[in-house]
Short mmCIF file of the C-alpha atoms (twelve columns), coordinates in Angstrom:
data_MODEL
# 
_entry.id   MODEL 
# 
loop_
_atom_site.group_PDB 
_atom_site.id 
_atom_site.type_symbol 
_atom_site.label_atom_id 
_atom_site.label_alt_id 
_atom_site.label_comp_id 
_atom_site.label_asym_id 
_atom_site.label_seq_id 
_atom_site.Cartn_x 
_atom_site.Cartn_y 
_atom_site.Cartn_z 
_atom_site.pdbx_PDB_model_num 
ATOM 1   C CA . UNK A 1   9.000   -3.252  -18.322 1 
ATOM 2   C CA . UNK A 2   10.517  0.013   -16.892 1 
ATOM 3   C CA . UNK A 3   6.983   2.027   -17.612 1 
ATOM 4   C CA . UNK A 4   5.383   -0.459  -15.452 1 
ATOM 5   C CA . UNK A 5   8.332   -0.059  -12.625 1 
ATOM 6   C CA . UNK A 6   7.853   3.573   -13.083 1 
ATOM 7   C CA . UNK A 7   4.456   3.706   -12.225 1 
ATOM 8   C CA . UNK A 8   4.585   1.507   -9.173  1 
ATOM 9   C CA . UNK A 9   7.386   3.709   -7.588  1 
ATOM 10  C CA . UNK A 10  5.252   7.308   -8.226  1 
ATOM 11  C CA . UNK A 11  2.418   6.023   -5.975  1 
ATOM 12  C CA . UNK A 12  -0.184  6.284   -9.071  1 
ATOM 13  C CA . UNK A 13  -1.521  3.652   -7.979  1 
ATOM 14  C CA . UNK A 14  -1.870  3.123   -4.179  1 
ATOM 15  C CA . UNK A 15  -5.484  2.812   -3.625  1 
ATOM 16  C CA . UNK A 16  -6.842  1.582   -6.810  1 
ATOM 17  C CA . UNK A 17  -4.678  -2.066  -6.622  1 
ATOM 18  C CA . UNK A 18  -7.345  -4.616  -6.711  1 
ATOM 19  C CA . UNK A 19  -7.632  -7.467  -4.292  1 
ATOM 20  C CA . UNK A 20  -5.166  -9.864  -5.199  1 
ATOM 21  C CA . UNK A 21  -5.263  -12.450 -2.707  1 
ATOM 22  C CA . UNK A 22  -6.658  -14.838 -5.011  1 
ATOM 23  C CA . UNK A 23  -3.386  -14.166 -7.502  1 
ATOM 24  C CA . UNK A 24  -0.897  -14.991 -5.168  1 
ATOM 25  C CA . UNK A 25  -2.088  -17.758 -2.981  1 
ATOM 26  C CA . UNK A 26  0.020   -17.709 0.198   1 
ATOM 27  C CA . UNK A 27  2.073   -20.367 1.148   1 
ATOM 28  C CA . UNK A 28  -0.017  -22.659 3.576   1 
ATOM 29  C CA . UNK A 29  1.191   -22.033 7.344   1 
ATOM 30  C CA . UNK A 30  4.020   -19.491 7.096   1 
ATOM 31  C CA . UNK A 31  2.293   -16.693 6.511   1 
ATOM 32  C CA . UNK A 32  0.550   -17.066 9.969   1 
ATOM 33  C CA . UNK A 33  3.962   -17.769 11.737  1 
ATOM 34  C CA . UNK A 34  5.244   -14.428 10.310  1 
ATOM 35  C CA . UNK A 35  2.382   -12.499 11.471  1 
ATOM 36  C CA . UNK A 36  3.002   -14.329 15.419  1 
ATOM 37  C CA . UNK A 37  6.275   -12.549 14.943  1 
ATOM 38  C CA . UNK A 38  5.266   -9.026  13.548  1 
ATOM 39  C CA . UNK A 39  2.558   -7.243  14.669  1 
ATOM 40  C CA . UNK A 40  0.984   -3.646  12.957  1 
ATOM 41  C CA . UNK A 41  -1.464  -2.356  15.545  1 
ATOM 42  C CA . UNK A 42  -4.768  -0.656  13.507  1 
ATOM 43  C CA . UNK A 43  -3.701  2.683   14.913  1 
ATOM 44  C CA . UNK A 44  -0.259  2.586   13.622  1 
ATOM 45  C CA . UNK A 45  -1.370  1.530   10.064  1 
ATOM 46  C CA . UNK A 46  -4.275  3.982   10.936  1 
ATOM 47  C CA . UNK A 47  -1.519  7.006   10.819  1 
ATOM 48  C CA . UNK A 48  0.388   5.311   8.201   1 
ATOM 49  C CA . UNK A 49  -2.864  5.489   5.565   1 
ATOM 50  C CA . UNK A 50  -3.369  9.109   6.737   1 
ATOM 51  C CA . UNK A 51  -0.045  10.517  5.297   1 
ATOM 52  C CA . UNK A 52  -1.353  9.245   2.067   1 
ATOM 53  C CA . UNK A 53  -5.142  9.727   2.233   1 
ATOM 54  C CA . UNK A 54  -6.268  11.878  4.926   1 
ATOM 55  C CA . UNK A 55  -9.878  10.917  4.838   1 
ATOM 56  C CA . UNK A 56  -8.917  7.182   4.620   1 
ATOM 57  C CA . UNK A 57  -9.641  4.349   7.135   1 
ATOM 58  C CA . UNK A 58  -8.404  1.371   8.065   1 
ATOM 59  C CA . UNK A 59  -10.533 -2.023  6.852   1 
ATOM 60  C CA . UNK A 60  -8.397  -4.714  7.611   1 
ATOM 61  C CA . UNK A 61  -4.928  -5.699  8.128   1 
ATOM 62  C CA . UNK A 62  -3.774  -9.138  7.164   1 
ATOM 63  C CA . UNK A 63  -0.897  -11.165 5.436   1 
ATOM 64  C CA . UNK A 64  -0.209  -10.057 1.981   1 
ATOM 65  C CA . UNK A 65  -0.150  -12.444 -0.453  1 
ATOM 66  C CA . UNK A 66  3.981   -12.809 -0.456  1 
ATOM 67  C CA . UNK A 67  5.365   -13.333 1.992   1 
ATOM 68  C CA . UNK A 68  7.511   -10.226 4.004   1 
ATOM 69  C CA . UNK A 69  4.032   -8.287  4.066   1 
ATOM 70  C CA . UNK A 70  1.147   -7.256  5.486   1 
ATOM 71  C CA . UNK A 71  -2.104  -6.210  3.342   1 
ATOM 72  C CA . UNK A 72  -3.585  -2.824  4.285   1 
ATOM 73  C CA . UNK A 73  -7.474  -3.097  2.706   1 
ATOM 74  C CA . UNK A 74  -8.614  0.749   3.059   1 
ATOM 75  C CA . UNK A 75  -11.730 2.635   2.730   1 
ATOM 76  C CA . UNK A 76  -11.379 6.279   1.174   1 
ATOM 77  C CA . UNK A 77  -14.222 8.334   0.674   1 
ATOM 78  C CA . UNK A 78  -16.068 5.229   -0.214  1 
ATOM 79  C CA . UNK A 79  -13.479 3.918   -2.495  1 
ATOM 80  C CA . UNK A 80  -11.825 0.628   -1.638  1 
ATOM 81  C CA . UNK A 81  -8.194  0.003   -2.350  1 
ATOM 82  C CA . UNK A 82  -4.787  -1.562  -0.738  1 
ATOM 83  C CA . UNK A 83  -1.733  -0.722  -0.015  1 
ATOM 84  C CA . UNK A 84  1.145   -3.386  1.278   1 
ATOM 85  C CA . UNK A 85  3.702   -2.511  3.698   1 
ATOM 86  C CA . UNK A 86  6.881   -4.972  4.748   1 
ATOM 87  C CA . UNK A 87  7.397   -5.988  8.177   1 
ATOM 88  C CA . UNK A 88  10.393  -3.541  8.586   1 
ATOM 89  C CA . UNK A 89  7.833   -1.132  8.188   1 
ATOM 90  C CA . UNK A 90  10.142  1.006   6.058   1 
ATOM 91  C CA . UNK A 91  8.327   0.328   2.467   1 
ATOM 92  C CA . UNK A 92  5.089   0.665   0.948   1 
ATOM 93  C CA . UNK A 93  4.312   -0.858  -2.779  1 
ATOM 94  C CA . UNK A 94  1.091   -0.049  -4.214  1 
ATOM 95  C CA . UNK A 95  0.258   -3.052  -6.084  1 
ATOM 96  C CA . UNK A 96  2.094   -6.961  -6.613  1 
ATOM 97  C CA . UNK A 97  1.587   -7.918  -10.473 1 
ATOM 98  C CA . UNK A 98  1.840   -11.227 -11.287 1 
ATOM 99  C CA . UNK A 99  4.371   -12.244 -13.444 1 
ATOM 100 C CA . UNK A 100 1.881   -14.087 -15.660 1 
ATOM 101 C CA . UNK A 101 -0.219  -11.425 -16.178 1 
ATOM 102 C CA . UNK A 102 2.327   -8.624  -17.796 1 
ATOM 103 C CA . UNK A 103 2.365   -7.698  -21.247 1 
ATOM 104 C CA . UNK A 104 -0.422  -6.221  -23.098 1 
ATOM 105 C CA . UNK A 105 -3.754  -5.582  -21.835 1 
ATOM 106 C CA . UNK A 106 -7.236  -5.265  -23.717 1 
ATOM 107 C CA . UNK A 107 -10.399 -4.045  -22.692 1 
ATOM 108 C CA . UNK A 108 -14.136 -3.516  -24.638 1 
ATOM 109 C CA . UNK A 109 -13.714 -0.260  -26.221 1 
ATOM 110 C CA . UNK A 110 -17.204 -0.749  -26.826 1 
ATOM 111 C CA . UNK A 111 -18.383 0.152   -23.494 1 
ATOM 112 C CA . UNK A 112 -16.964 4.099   -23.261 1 
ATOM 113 C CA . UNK A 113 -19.387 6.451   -22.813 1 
ATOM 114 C CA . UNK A 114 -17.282 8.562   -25.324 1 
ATOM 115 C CA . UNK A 115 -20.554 11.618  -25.234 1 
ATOM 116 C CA . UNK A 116 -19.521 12.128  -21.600 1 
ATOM 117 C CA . UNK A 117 -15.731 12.561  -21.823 1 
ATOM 118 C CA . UNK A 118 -13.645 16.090  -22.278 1 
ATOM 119 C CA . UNK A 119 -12.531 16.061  -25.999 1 
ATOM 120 C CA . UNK A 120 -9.604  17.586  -26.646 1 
ATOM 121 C CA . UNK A 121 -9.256  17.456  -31.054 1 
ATOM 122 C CA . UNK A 122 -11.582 17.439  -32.965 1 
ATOM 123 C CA . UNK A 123 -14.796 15.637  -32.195 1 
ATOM 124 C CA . UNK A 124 -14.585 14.537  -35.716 1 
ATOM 125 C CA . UNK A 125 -11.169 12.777  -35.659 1 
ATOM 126 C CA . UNK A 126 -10.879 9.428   -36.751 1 
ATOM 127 C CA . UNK A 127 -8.888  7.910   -34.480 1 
ATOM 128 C CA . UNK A 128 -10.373 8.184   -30.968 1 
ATOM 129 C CA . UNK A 129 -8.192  7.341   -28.441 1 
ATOM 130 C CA . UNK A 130 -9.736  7.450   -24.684 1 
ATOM 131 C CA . UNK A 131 -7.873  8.620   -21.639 1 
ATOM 132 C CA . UNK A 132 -8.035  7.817   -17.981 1 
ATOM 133 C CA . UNK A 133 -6.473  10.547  -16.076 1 
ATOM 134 C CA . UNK A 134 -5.942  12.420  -12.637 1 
ATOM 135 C CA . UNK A 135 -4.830  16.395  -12.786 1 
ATOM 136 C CA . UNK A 136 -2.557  15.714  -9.942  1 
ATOM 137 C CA . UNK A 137 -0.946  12.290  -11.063 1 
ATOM 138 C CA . UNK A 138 2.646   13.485  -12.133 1 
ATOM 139 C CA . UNK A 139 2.526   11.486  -15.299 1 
ATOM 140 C CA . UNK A 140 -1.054  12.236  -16.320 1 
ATOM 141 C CA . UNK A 141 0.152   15.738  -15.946 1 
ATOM 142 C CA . UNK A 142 2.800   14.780  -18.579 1 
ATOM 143 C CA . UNK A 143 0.788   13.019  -20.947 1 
ATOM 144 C CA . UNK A 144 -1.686  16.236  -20.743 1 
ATOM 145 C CA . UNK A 145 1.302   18.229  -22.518 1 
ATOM 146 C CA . UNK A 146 1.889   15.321  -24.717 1 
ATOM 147 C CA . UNK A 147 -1.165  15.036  -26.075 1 
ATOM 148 C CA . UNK A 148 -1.491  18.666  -27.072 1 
ATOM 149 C CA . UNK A 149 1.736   18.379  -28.784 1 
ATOM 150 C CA . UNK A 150 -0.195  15.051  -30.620 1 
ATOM 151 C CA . UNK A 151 -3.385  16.994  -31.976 1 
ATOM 152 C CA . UNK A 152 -1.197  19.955  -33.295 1 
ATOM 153 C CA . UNK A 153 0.603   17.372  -35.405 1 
ATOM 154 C CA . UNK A 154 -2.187  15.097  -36.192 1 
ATOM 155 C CA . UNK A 155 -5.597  16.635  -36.589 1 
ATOM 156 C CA . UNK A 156 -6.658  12.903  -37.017 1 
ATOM 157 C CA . UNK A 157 -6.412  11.940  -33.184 1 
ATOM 158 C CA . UNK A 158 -9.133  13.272  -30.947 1 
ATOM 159 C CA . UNK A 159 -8.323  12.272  -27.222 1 
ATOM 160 C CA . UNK A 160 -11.803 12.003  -24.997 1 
ATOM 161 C CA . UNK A 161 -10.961 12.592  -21.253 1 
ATOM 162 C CA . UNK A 162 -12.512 10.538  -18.576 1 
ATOM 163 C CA . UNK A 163 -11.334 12.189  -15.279 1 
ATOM 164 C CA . UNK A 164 -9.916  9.538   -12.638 1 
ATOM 165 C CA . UNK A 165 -8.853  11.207  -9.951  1 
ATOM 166 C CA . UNK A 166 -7.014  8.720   -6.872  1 
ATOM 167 C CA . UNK A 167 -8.320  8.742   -3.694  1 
ATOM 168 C CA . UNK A 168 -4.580  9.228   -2.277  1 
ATOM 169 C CA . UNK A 169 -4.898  12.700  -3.753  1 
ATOM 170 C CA . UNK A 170 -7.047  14.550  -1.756  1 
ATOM 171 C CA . UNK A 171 -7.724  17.871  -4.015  1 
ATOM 172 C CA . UNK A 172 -7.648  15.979  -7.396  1 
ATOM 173 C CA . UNK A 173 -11.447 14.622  -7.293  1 
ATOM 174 C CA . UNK A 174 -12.645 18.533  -6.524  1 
ATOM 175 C CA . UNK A 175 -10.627 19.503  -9.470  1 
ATOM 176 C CA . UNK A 176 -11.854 16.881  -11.759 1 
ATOM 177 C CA . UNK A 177 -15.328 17.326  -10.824 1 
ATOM 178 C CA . UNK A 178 -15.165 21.417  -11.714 1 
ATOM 179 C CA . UNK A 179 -13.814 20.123  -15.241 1 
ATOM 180 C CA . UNK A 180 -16.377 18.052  -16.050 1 
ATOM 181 C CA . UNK A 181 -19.400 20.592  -14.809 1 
ATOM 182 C CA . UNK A 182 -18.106 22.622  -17.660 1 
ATOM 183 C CA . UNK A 183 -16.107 20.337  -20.055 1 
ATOM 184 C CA . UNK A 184 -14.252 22.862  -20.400 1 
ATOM 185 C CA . UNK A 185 -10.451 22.717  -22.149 1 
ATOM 186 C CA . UNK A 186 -9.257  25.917  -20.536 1 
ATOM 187 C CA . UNK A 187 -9.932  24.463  -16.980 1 
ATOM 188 C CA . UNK A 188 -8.730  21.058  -17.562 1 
ATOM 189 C CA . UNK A 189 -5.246  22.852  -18.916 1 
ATOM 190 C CA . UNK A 190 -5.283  24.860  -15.443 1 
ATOM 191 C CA . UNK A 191 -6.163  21.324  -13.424 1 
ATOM 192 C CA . UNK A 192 -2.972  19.934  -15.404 1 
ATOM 193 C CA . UNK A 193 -0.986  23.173  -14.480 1 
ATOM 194 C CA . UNK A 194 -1.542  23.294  -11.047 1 
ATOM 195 C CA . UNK A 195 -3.027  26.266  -11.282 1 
ATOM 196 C CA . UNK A 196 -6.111  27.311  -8.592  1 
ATOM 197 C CA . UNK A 197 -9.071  25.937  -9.354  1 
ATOM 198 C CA . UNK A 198 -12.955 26.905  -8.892  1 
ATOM 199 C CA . UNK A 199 -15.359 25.160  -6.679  1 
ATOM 200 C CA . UNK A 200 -17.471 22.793  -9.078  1 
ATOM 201 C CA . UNK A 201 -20.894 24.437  -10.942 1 
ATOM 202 C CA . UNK A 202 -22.558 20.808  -10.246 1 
ATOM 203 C CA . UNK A 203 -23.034 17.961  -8.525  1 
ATOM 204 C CA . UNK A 204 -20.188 14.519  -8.314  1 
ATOM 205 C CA . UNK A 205 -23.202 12.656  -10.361 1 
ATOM 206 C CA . UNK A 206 -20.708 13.109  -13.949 1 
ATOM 207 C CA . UNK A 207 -17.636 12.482  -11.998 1 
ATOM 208 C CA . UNK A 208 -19.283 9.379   -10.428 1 
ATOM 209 C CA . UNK A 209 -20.124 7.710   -13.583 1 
ATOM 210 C CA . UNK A 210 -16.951 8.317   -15.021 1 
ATOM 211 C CA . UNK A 211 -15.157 6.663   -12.013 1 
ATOM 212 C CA . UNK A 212 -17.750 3.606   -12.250 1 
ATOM 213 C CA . UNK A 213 -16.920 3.600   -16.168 1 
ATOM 214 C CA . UNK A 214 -12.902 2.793   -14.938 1 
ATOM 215 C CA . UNK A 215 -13.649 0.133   -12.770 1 
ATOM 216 C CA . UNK A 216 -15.841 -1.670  -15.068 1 
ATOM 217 C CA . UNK A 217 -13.128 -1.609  -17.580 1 
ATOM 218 C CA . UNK A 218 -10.471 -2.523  -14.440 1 
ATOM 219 C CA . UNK A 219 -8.551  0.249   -14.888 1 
ATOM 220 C CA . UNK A 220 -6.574  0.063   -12.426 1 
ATOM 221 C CA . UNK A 221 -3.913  3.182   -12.386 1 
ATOM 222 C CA . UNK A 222 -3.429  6.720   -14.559 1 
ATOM 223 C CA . UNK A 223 -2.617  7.651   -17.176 1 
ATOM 224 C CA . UNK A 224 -4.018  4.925   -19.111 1 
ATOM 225 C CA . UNK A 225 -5.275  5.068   -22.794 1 
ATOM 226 C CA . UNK A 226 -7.352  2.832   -24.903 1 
ATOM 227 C CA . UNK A 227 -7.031  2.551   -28.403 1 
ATOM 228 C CA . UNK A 228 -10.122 2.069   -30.747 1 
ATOM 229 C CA . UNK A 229 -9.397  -2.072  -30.670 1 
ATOM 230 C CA . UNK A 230 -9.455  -2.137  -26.872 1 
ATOM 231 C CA . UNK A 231 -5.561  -1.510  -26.429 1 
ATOM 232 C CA . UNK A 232 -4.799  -0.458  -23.179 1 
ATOM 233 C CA . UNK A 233 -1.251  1.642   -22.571 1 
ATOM 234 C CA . UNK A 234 0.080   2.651   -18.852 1 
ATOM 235 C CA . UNK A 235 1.553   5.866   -18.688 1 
ATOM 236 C CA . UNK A 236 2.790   8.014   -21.038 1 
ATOM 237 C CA . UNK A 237 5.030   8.045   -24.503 1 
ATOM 238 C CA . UNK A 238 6.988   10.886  -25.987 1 
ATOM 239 C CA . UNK A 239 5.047   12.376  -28.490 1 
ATOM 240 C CA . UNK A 240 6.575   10.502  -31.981 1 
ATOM 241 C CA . UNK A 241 6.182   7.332   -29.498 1 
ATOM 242 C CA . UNK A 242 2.908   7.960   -28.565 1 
ATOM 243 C CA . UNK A 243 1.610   9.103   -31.934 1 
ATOM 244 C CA . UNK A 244 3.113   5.269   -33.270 1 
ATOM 245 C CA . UNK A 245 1.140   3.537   -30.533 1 
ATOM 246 C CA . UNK A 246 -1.666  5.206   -31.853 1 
ATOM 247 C CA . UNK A 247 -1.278  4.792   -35.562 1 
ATOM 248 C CA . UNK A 248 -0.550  0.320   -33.847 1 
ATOM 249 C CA . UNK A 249 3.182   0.720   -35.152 1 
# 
């Protein structure tokens, strides 16, 4: 499970864990003798959450769910998400996956809006394949590259972009909103290049639904992909690799 290591340790995910309390049930009466021995004042993880999100706030602080760890519940721009930090104060993880829970994960391919996504292929392909992505997410900016090198081997596979940009990076929902005003291909390759940007010809209302689209599904990190039969993948795959997982090899 090294993709799913991978993507804990680049951060892709900080913010978007979901509430996992319920997962991990802590152990009855230790977790509230740790937390009479280590204390995280609101101000300190105040400036802790700002190195990450700037316009994030504090919620709550409590025990995580393992023990070693507090929960950080923060508000970003009206997004909720958490972020756990140990009691040495020296690491942050972005999300604690049960052990019962890995392997693969489906979701109702059903319920994409695909009319609203950035298609890059042909809108005609036969194998749809729908992406979750954020234009400054290191790997999503992998997987753009990838999946150009896909289409110009297979004009079968049509990919249809649903921007997801994470609160933690602060330019990345501007950028994704200016794509979507104009679906256009040329300025989502610039978004994925790091290349300036324009301000957005329209209002968050696209980028909005899109966003509400991901958490219905609970997608809960980028890149991810869903395959026509509900198929979710996390991260990215060379491009022979990625073009198997596509073709269910």
């Amino acid at each position: 499970h090294m993709k799913i290591i991978g993507m804990l340790l680049t951060g892709s995910l900080l913010f978007l864990a979901p509430a996992i309390s319920q997962a991990f049930p802590p152990q009855e009466g230790k977790s509230q003798n740790c937390l009479d021995c280590h204390k995280l004042e609101k101000k300190d993880a105040e400036e802790l959450v700002k190195k990450i999100a700037p316009g994030g706030t504090v919620v709550e602080i409590k025990a995580a769910p393992v023990q070693g760890m507090w929960q950080i519940d923060v508000d970003a721009n009206g997004r909720r998400g958490t972020i756990f930090l140990d009691f040495s104060k020296k690491y942050l993880a972005g999300q604690l996956v049960p052990v019962d829970t890995l392997g693969p994960k489906k979701t109702d391919y059903s319920k994409l809006p695909l009319k609203d996504a950035v298609v890059l292929g042909s809108k005609n392909a036969k194998k749809k394949i729908a992406v979750f992505t954020d234009p400054d997410c290191p790997y999503c900016r992998q997987l753009h590259d990838v999946m150009k090198q896909v289409i110009a081997k297979r004009q079968d596979v049509a990919f249809h972009v649903f921007m997801y940009p994470l609160p933690m990076h602060k330019d990345a929902y501007k950028k994704a909103q200016a794509v979507l005003c104009e679906k256009s291909l040329a300025l989502m390759d610039d978004a994925f290049s790091g290349k300036a940007m324009p301000e957005p010809k329209c209002g968050n209302e696209q980028l909005e639904k899109s966003l509400a689209v991901g958490k219905g599904l609970k997608i809960e990190g980028t890149p991810a992909l869903i395959r026509e039969d509900g198929l979710i993948l996390s991260g990215f795959l060379p491009t022979d690799k990625l073009i198997d997982w596509i073709d269910g090899k």
